[in-house]
Coordinates of C-alpha atoms (C1' of nucleotides) in Angstrom, one line a residue:
Chain A
X47 CA -26.0 -7.4 5.2
X48 CA -29.2 -9.0 6.5
X49 CA -28.2 -12.8 7.1
X50 CA -26.5 -12.4 10.5
X51 CA -25.7 -15.9 10.2
X52 CA -24.1 -17.1 13.4
X53 CA -22.5 -20.3 12.4
X54 CA -21.8 -21.4 16.0
X55 CA -18.4 -20.7 17.3
X56 CA -17.1 -18.6 14.6
X57 CA -18.0 -14.7 15.3
X58 CA -19.4 -12.9 12.3
X59 CA -21.0 -9.8 13.1
X60 CA -22.4 -7.7 10.5
X61 CA -21.9 -4.2 12.3
X62 CA -18.9 -2.8 13.6
X63 CA -15.2 -2.7 12.7
X64 CA -14.6 -6.2 11.8
X65 CA -17.7 -6.8 9.7
X66 CA -16.7 -3.7 7.8
X67 CA -13.4 -4.8 7.0
X68 CA -14.7 -8.2 6.0
X69 CA -17.4 -6.6 3.7
X70 CA -14.3 -4.5 2.3
X71 CA -12.3 -7.6 2.0
X72 CA -15.0 -9.3 0.3
X73 CA -15.8 -6.8 -2.3
X74 CA -12.2 -6.3 -3.2
X75 CA -11.8 -9.7 -3.7
X76 CA -14.7 -10.2 -6.1
X77 CA -13.8 -7.0 -7.9
X78 CA -10.0 -8.1 -8.3
X79 CA -11.1 -11.4 -9.4
X80 CA -13.4 -10.1 -12.0
X81 CA -11.9 -7.0 -13.1
X82 CA -8.2 -7.3 -12.3
X83 CA -6.4 -5.2 -9.8
X84 CA -5.5 -2.2 -11.8
X85 CA -9.1 -1.6 -13.1
X86 CA -10.8 -1.4 -9.9
X87 CA -10.4 2.0 -8.1
X88 CA -10.8 2.4 -4.4
X89 CA -14.1 4.1 -4.8
X90 CA -15.5 1.0 -7.0
X91 CA -14.7 -1.1 -3.9
X92 CA -16.1 1.2 -1.3
X93 CA -19.2 1.5 -3.6
X94 CA -19.6 -2.2 -4.0
X95 CA -19.0 -2.9 -0.1
X96 CA -21.5 -0.1 0.6
X97 CA -18.9 1.8 2.5
X98 CA -17.2 4.8 2.5
X99 CA -13.7 5.3 0.6
X100 CA -11.9 6.5 3.6
X101 CA -12.5 3.5 5.2
X102 CA -10.2 1.8 3.1
X103 CA -7.4 3.8 4.0
X104 CA -8.3 3.8 7.6
X105 CA -8.6 -0.1 8.1
X106 CA -6.1 -1.2 5.4
X107 CA -3.6 1.8 5.1
X108 CA -4.1 2.0 1.4
X109 CA -5.3 0.2 -1.5
X110 CA -2.1 -1.9 -1.6
X111 CA -3.0 -2.9 2.0
X112 CA -6.0 -5.0 0.5
X113 CA -3.9 -7.1 -1.8
X114 CA -1.4 -7.9 0.9
X115 CA -4.2 -8.9 3.3
X116 CA -6.0 -10.9 0.7
X117 CA -2.6 -12.5 -0.4
X118 CA -1.8 -13.1 3.3
X119 CA -3.8 -16.6 3.6
X120 CA -2.1 -18.6 0.5
X121 CA 1.3 -19.0 -0.2
X122 CA 3.0 -18.4 -3.4
X123 CA 3.5 -22.1 -3.6
X124 CA 1.2 -23.4 -0.8
X125 CA 2.6 -26.4 0.6
X126 CA 4.7 -27.1 -2.5
X127 CA 7.8 -26.7 -0.6
X128 CA 7.7 -28.9 2.2
X129 CA 7.5 -32.4 1.4
X130 CA 9.9 -35.1 0.0
X131 CA 13.0 -33.3 -1.3
X132 CA 13.2 -36.1 -4.3
X133 CA 10.2 -34.9 -5.5
X134 CA 10.5 -31.3 -5.3
X135 CA 11.3 -30.2 -8.5
X136 CA 8.8 -32.2 -9.9
X137 CA 6.0 -30.6 -7.7
X138 CA 7.2 -27.3 -8.7
X139 CA 7.3 -28.2 -12.4
X140 CA 3.6 -29.7 -11.9
X141 CA 2.7 -26.1 -10.2
X142 CA 3.9 -24.2 -12.9
X143 CA 2.4 -26.0 -15.7
X144 CA -0.8 -25.9 -13.6
X145 CA -0.4 -22.1 -13.4
X146 CA 0.6 -21.8 -17.1
X147 CA -2.8 -23.4 -18.1
X148 CA -4.6 -20.8 -16.0
X149 CA -5.4 -23.2 -13.1
X150 CA -5.4 -21.9 -9.7
X151 CA -7.8 -20.0 -7.7
X152 CA -9.7 -17.3 -9.6
X153 CA -8.0 -14.5 -7.8
X154 CA -4.6 -16.1 -8.4
X155 CA -5.4 -16.0 -12.2
X156 CA -6.8 -12.5 -12.1
X157 CA -3.8 -11.4 -10.0
X158 CA -1.1 -12.8 -12.6
X159 CA -3.1 -11.2 -15.4
X160 CA -2.8 -8.0 -13.7
X161 CA 1.0 -8.7 -12.8
X162 CA 2.9 -5.3 -13.8
X163 CA 0.7 -3.1 -11.9
X164 CA 3.2 -1.3 -9.4
X165 CA 1.4 -2.0 -6.3
X166 CA 1.2 -5.6 -7.0
X167 CA 4.7 -5.8 -7.7
X168 CA 5.7 -4.1 -4.7
X169 CA 3.5 -6.7 -2.5
X170 CA 4.6 -9.5 -4.8
X171 CA 8.3 -8.2 -4.5
X172 CA 8.1 -8.9 -0.6
X173 CA 6.2 -12.3 -1.0
X174 CA 8.4 -13.6 -3.9
X175 CA 11.4 -13.3 -1.6
X176 CA 10.1 -14.4 1.7
X177 CA 7.2 -16.9 0.3
X178 CA 9.5 -18.7 -2.5
X179 CA 13.2 -17.7 -2.5
X180 CA 13.8 -17.8 1.3
X181 CA 12.1 -21.3 2.0
X182 CA 13.7 -22.6 -0.9
X183 CA 16.9 -21.5 0.3
X184 CA 16.3 -22.7 3.6
X185 CA 15.1 -26.3 2.4
X186 CA 18.0 -26.5 0.0
X187 CA 20.6 -25.7 2.6
X188 CA 24.2 -25.3 2.1
X189 CA 26.4 -22.2 0.8
X190 CA 25.0 -21.9 -2.5
X191 CA 21.5 -22.5 -1.5
X192 CA 20.2 -19.2 -2.3
X193 CA 21.9 -19.0 -5.9
X194 CA 19.9 -22.4 -6.7
X195 CA 16.9 -20.9 -5.1
X196 CA 17.2 -17.9 -7.2
X197 CA 17.5 -19.7 -10.3
X198 CA 14.8 -21.9 -9.8
X199 CA 12.7 -19.0 -8.9
X200 CA 13.9 -17.5 -12.4
X201 CA 12.5 -20.2 -14.2
X202 CA 9.3 -20.3 -12.4
X203 CA 8.7 -16.4 -12.7
X204 CA 9.9 -16.3 -16.3
X205 CA 7.2 -18.8 -17.4
X206 CA 4.6 -16.6 -15.4
X207 CA 5.8 -13.7 -17.6
X208 CA 5.7 -15.5 -20.7
X209 CA 2.3 -16.4 -20.3
X210 CA 1.6 -12.8 -19.3
X211 CA 3.4 -11.1 -22.5
X212 CA 3.0 -13.5 -25.3
X213 CA 0.0 -16.1 -23.8
X214 CA 2.5 -19.0 -24.1
X215 CA 0.1 -20.7 -26.5
X216 CA 3.0 -22.8 -28.0
X217 CA 4.0 -24.0 -24.4
X218 CA 0.3 -25.0 -23.5
X219 CA -0.2 -26.8 -26.8
X220 CA 2.7 -29.2 -25.9
X221 CA 2.1 -32.5 -24.3
X222 CA 1.5 -31.7 -20.9
X223 CA 3.5 -34.6 -19.5
X224 CA 6.6 -33.7 -21.6
X225 CA 6.4 -30.0 -20.9
X226 CA 6.3 -31.0 -16.9
X227 CA 9.3 -33.3 -17.6
X228 CA 11.3 -30.5 -19.5
X229 CA 10.5 -28.0 -16.6
X230 CA 11.5 -30.5 -13.7
X231 CA 15.0 -31.3 -16.0
X232 CA 15.3 -27.1 -15.9
X233 CA 14.8 -27.0 -12.2
X234 CA 17.0 -29.9 -11.6
X235 CA 19.8 -28.3 -13.6
X236 CA 19.2 -25.4 -11.6
X237 CA 20.4 -27.5 -8.6
X238 CA 23.6 -28.4 -9.7
X239 CA 26.5 -27.5 -8.0
X240 CA 28.3 -24.5 -9.2
X241 CA 31.9 -25.5 -7.6
X242 CA 33.1 -27.8 -10.3
X243 CA 34.8 -25.7 -13.2
X244 CA 33.3 -28.6 -15.7
X245 CA 30.3 -27.1 -17.5
X246 CA 29.2 -30.6 -18.5
X247 CA 29.0 -32.7 -15.6
X248 CA 26.9 -35.5 -14.0
X249 CA 23.7 -34.4 -12.3
X250 CA 25.0 -33.6 -8.9
X251 CA 22.0 -32.8 -7.1
X252 CA 22.0 -31.4 -3.8
Chain B
X13 CA 16.5 28.3 -30.5
X14 CA 18.0 31.5 -32.4
X15 CA 20.6 29.7 -34.4
X16 CA 18.9 28.4 -37.5
X17 CA 22.4 26.7 -38.2
X18 CA 21.8 24.7 -41.4
X19 CA 24.9 22.1 -41.0
X20 CA 24.6 21.1 -44.7
X21 CA 23.6 17.6 -45.4
X22 CA 22.4 16.4 -42.1
X23 CA 19.1 18.7 -41.0
X24 CA 19.3 19.3 -37.4
X25 CA 16.9 22.4 -37.1
X26 CA 16.6 24.0 -33.8
X27 CA 13.1 25.3 -34.2
X28 CA 10.0 23.5 -35.8
X29 CA 8.4 20.5 -35.5
X30 CA 11.1 18.0 -35.9
X31 CA 13.5 20.0 -33.5
X32 CA 10.6 20.1 -30.8
X33 CA 10.1 16.3 -31.3
X34 CA 13.8 15.8 -30.7
X35 CA 13.9 18.1 -27.6
X36 CA 11.0 16.2 -26.0
X37 CA 12.7 12.8 -26.8
X38 CA 16.1 13.7 -25.5
X39 CA 14.6 15.2 -22.0
X40 CA 12.3 12.1 -21.9
X41 CA 15.4 9.9 -22.3
X42 CA 17.6 11.9 -19.9
X43 CA 14.7 11.8 -17.2
X44 CA 13.6 8.2 -17.5
X45 CA 17.3 7.3 -17.3
X46 CA 17.9 9.3 -14.3
X47 CA 14.2 9.0 -12.4
X48 CA 12.8 5.8 -14.0
X49 CA 9.7 5.7 -16.0
X50 CA 6.8 6.1 -13.5
X51 CA 8.4 8.7 -11.4
X52 CA 8.6 11.0 -14.5
X53 CA 5.4 12.8 -15.3
X54 CA 4.5 14.2 -18.4
X55 CA 4.6 17.7 -17.2
X56 CA 8.2 17.2 -15.9
X57 CA 9.3 16.2 -19.3
X58 CA 7.4 19.2 -21.1
X59 CA 9.0 21.5 -18.5
X60 CA 12.5 20.2 -18.6
X61 CA 12.2 20.1 -22.7
X62 CA 11.0 23.9 -22.4
X63 CA 7.8 23.0 -24.2
X64 CA 4.0 22.6 -23.5
X65 CA 2.5 19.4 -21.9
X66 CA 0.0 19.1 -24.8
X67 CA 2.9 18.5 -27.4
X68 CA 3.9 15.4 -26.2
X69 CA 0.5 14.1 -26.6
X70 CA 0.2 16.0 -30.0
X71 CA 3.4 14.3 -31.2
X72 CA 3.8 11.0 -29.5
X73 CA 0.1 10.2 -28.7
X74 CA 0.7 9.8 -24.9
X75 CA 3.4 9.4 -22.5
X76 CA 3.8 5.6 -23.6
X77 CA 4.6 6.7 -27.1
X78 CA 7.5 8.3 -26.0
X79 CA 9.0 4.9 -24.9
X80 CA 8.0 3.1 -27.7
X81 CA 9.9 5.8 -29.6
X82 CA 12.9 5.5 -27.5
X83 CA 13.0 1.8 -27.6
X84 CA 12.4 1.8 -31.3
X85 CA 16.2 2.1 -32.0
X86 CA 17.7 -0.9 -30.2
X87 CA 16.3 -4.4 -29.9
X88 CA 15.6 -6.2 -26.8
X89 CA 18.6 -8.1 -27.7
X90 CA 20.6 -6.2 -30.1
X91 CA 22.2 -8.3 -32.9
X92 CA 22.4 -11.4 -30.4
X93 CA 19.9 -13.6 -32.4
X94 CA 21.7 -13.1 -35.7
X95 CA 25.2 -14.9 -35.5
X96 CA 26.5 -18.3 -35.5
X97 CA 23.5 -20.6 -34.4
X98 CA 26.3 -22.8 -32.5
X99 CA 27.0 -20.0 -30.1
X100 CA 23.4 -18.4 -29.7
X101 CA 23.0 -19.8 -26.3
X102 CA 26.4 -18.7 -25.2
X103 CA 25.7 -15.1 -26.5
X104 CA 22.1 -15.4 -24.6
X105 CA 23.7 -16.2 -21.5
X106 CA 26.6 -13.8 -21.5
X107 CA 24.0 -11.3 -22.3
X108 CA 21.7 -12.2 -19.5
X109 CA 24.6 -12.2 -17.1
X110 CA 25.4 -8.8 -18.3
X111 CA 22.0 -7.3 -17.4
X112 CA 21.9 -9.3 -14.3
X113 CA 25.1 -7.3 -13.2
X114 CA 23.4 -3.8 -14.4
X115 CA 25.1 -3.7 -17.3
X116 CA 23.9 -2.1 -20.8
X117 CA 22.9 1.4 -21.4
X118 CA 21.7 3.7 -18.5
X119 CA 18.4 3.6 -20.2
X120 CA 17.9 0.0 -20.1
X121 CA 19.1 -0.3 -16.6
X122 CA 16.6 2.5 -15.7
X123 CA 13.7 0.8 -17.3
X124 CA 14.7 -2.8 -16.0
X125 CA 14.3 -1.1 -12.8
X126 CA 11.0 0.4 -13.8
X127 CA 9.5 -2.5 -15.1
X128 CA 6.3 -3.2 -13.6
X129 CA 4.7 0.0 -14.7
X130 CA 1.6 -0.8 -17.0
X131 CA 2.8 1.4 -19.6
X132 CA 6.1 -0.4 -19.7
X133 CA 4.4 -3.6 -19.9
X134 CA 2.3 -2.7 -22.4
X135 CA 5.3 -1.6 -24.7
X136 CA 7.4 -4.7 -23.6
X137 CA 4.6 -6.9 -24.2
X138 CA 4.6 -6.2 -28.0
X139 CA 8.4 -5.9 -28.0
X140 CA 9.1 -9.1 -26.2
X141 CA 7.1 -11.1 -28.7
X142 CA 8.3 -9.2 -31.8
X143 CA 11.6 -8.6 -30.8
X144 CA 12.5 -11.8 -29.0
X145 CA 10.2 -14.6 -29.2
X146 CA 9.5 -14.0 -33.1
X147 CA 13.0 -14.0 -34.1
X148 CA 14.1 -16.7 -31.9
X149 CA 11.3 -19.1 -33.4
X150 CA 12.2 -17.9 -37.0
X151 CA 15.9 -18.5 -36.1
X152 CA 15.2 -21.7 -34.6
X153 CA 12.6 -22.9 -37.3
X154 CA 10.8 -26.1 -37.0
X155 CA 7.5 -27.2 -35.7
X156 CA 8.3 -26.8 -31.8
X157 CA 10.2 -23.7 -32.5
X158 CA 8.0 -21.4 -30.7
X159 CA 7.8 -23.5 -27.9
X160 CA 11.6 -23.7 -27.8
X161 CA 11.8 -19.9 -28.0
X162 CA 9.1 -19.5 -25.3
X163 CA 11.1 -21.7 -22.9
X164 CA 14.2 -19.8 -23.6
X165 CA 12.7 -16.7 -23.2
X166 CA 11.2 -17.5 -19.9
X167 CA 14.8 -18.2 -18.5
X168 CA 15.8 -14.8 -19.7
X169 CA 13.0 -13.0 -18.5
X170 CA 13.0 -14.8 -15.2
X171 CA 16.4 -13.6 -14.5
X172 CA 15.4 -9.9 -15.0
X173 CA 12.6 -10.6 -12.8
X174 CA 14.6 -12.2 -10.0
X175 CA 16.8 -9.2 -10.3
X176 CA 13.9 -6.8 -9.9
X177 CA 12.3 -8.3 -6.8
X178 CA 15.1 -10.0 -5.0
X179 CA 18.3 -8.2 -6.3
X180 CA 19.7 -11.7 -7.4
X181 CA 22.6 -10.8 -5.1
X182 CA 23.5 -14.6 -4.8
X183 CA 23.7 -15.0 -8.4
X184 CA 25.8 -12.1 -9.0
X185 CA 28.0 -13.2 -6.2
X186 CA 28.8 -16.6 -8.2
X187 CA 31.7 -16.9 -10.5
X188 CA 30.7 -15.0 -13.7
X189 CA 32.0 -17.6 -15.8
X190 CA 30.2 -20.5 -14.1
X191 CA 27.1 -18.5 -13.9
X192 CA 27.4 -18.0 -17.6
X193 CA 27.8 -21.8 -18.3
X194 CA 24.9 -22.7 -16.0
X195 CA 22.8 -20.2 -18.0
X196 CA 24.0 -21.6 -21.2
X197 CA 23.3 -25.2 -20.2
X198 CA 19.8 -24.1 -19.1
X199 CA 19.1 -22.4 -22.5
X200 CA 20.5 -25.6 -24.3
X201 CA 18.2 -27.5 -22.3
X202 CA 15.3 -25.4 -23.8
X203 CA 16.3 -26.4 -27.2
X204 CA 15.8 -30.1 -26.8
X205 CA 13.3 -31.6 -28.7
X206 CA 10.1 -32.3 -27.0
X207 CA 9.1 -35.5 -29.4
X208 CA 10.9 -38.3 -27.4
X209 CA 9.0 -39.8 -24.7
X210 CA 12.4 -40.2 -23.0
X211 CA 13.2 -37.4 -20.7
X212 CA 16.7 -37.6 -20.3
X213 CA 18.1 -38.0 -24.1
X214 CA 21.0 -36.6 -26.0
X215 CA 21.2 -33.0 -26.9
X216 CA 18.9 -32.8 -29.9
X217 CA 19.6 -29.1 -31.0
X218 CA 17.8 -28.1 -33.8
Chain C
dT124 C1' -0.4 44.9 -49.3
dT125 C1' -4.0 42.4 -48.0
dT126 C1' -5.9 38.2 -47.1
dG127 C1' -6.5 33.7 -45.8
dA128 C1' -4.8 29.1 -44.6
dC129 C1' -2.3 26.5 -41.7
dA130 C1' 1.2 24.3 -38.8
dG131 C1' 3.2 25.3 -34.4
dG132 C1' 2.6 26.4 -29.9
dT133 C1' -0.1 27.6 -25.5
dC134 C1' -3.7 27.7 -21.7
dA135 C1' -6.9 26.2 -19.0
dA136 C1' -9.8 22.7 -18.1
dC137 C1' -11.5 17.4 -17.8
dA138 C1' -12.0 13.2 -15.5
dG139 C1' -10.1 10.0 -12.9
dC140 C1' -6.8 8.3 -9.3
dG141 C1' -5.2 7.5 -4.1
dT142 C1' -5.3 9.7 0.1
dT143 C1' -6.2 12.7 4.0
dT144 C1' -8.7 16.0 6.8
dA145 C1' -12.2 17.8 9.3
dC146 C1' -16.7 16.8 10.8
dA147 C1' -20.9 14.2 12.3
dT148 C1' -22.8 10.2 14.5
dA149 C1' -23.5 6.3 17.2
dT150 C1' -21.8 3.4 20.8
dA151 C1' -20.1 2.7 25.7
dC152 C1' -18.3 3.6 29.9
dC153 C1' -18.2 6.6 34.3
Chain D
dG73 C1' -26.6 12.8 32.0
dG74 C1' -22.0 13.8 30.4
dT75 C1' -18.2 12.4 28.4
dA76 C1' -14.9 9.9 25.7
dT77 C1' -14.0 7.0 22.1
dA78 C1' -14.9 4.1 18.2
dT79 C1' -17.1 4.2 13.5
dG80 C1' -18.7 6.4 9.3
dT81 C1' -19.1 10.5 6.2
dA82 C1' -18.4 14.6 3.2
dA83 C1' -15.4 17.2 0.6
dA84 C1' -11.3 18.4 -0.6
dC85 C1' -6.1 17.9 -1.8
dG86 C1' -2.7 17.1 -5.3
dC87 C1' -1.3 14.4 -8.2
dT88 C1' -2.0 12.0 -13.0
dG89 C1' -2.6 11.6 -18.4
dT90 C1' -5.2 13.6 -21.8
dT91 C1' -7.9 16.9 -24.7
dG92 C1' -10.2 20.9 -26.9
dA93 C1' -10.4 25.9 -27.6
dC94 C1' -7.9 29.3 -28.6
dC95 C1' -3.8 32.1 -29.9
dT96 C1' 0.5 33.3 -33.4
dG97 C1' 3.7 33.3 -36.6
dT98 C1' 5.1 31.8 -41.3
dC99 C1' 4.1 31.5 -45.9
dA100 C1' 1.3 31.6 -50.5
dA101 C1' -2.1 33.5 -53.1
dA102 C1' -4.8 37.3 -54.8

DNA sequence: TTTGACAGGTCAACAGCGTTTACATATACC
DNA sequence: GGTATATGTAAACGCTGTTGACCTGTCAAA
């Protein structure tokens, strides 16, 4: 607020619309990270940002808009889907295990814990489809691609869920490599074709 | 309200504490079923039951208490875990597909759609552990039992999640038998032992 | 019959939430 | 200077779940 800090090409005004928006966003991020989403009220954010409550709704539509804005930057699976198809399930498995162990950005962790809030649901609802299932579907290709993507997403989301409701201590206690292997196997199994009536076939990935 | 009607062995009073509680519960069930949990307020329930709002908190502690009470009767997996161990995963798979298609009681369906509400979360949070993971753990037995149970729960919960956020239309469009087979295979894979460093072993169920 | 205790029910309020409306103020342009 | 327009403010709205103080009818004891 008193360090105008012009770092060169990047315009970072300390007053005016953009500065206020940035200040609100920064406060929201900090508070959400430390307190979770549901526990932080609009008035708390405004107070922390030294700003009137009404501005949150003016600039972001609603409290939920803050969340959308904060999440717009990073994907649900940042950079995981793109890459070598042969190792996709491995990457996802590693990512899942990582999240299971509470790794990731502090904000991600906080929001994982706050999952369940209706606002968060609504925001994620769109993001899971557009940033996870849709890209996976496109990436996999083919007719049943969306079904495969949905199954994989189910496994990934289910793990988050178990961590949320139960802590997943038993899973976290497992050897990390073995758990990753198992998750990868589960994800691979999600990718098997649905065409053959044989329930117990060879791994027909792709 | 004016028919004290003692029907003999079964006490079903229309006045007094128990009758009022029953009336509130019935109204809550009906409204939750038709409108979802979050959309129904305490005052709506009270009004529908012809009762004062304060009685809800007097008799059930809070709105959440209504939910707990309504769910106390039926399990998360009613009667699925008990039974022939050899067909456990089959039963769970069939149950999952059934829920995916929106079958089950009307209340279950409504609450599935309302999942995400913090109150519902808190109630489910306990129930998923005590009515799903714990019994599964006990049922499976052994040292890694809880890890296996957690993995299975993840798959089951993930499916609910995908249905909630994306609709799971692609999965529901699949041949039901094939989807059930696939889910069963996934659940079976959850049960494989973690002990062997070999990632691709025989089905060491149990 | 009168008295008192008490369970059952009502009413109005509390504190909080997200959001909106009407208003004040500073900025920038003609 | 005058005026439009962006920016910020204060106060309220309507809603939520929840609570404490107050009636009221029933029943038992004196």
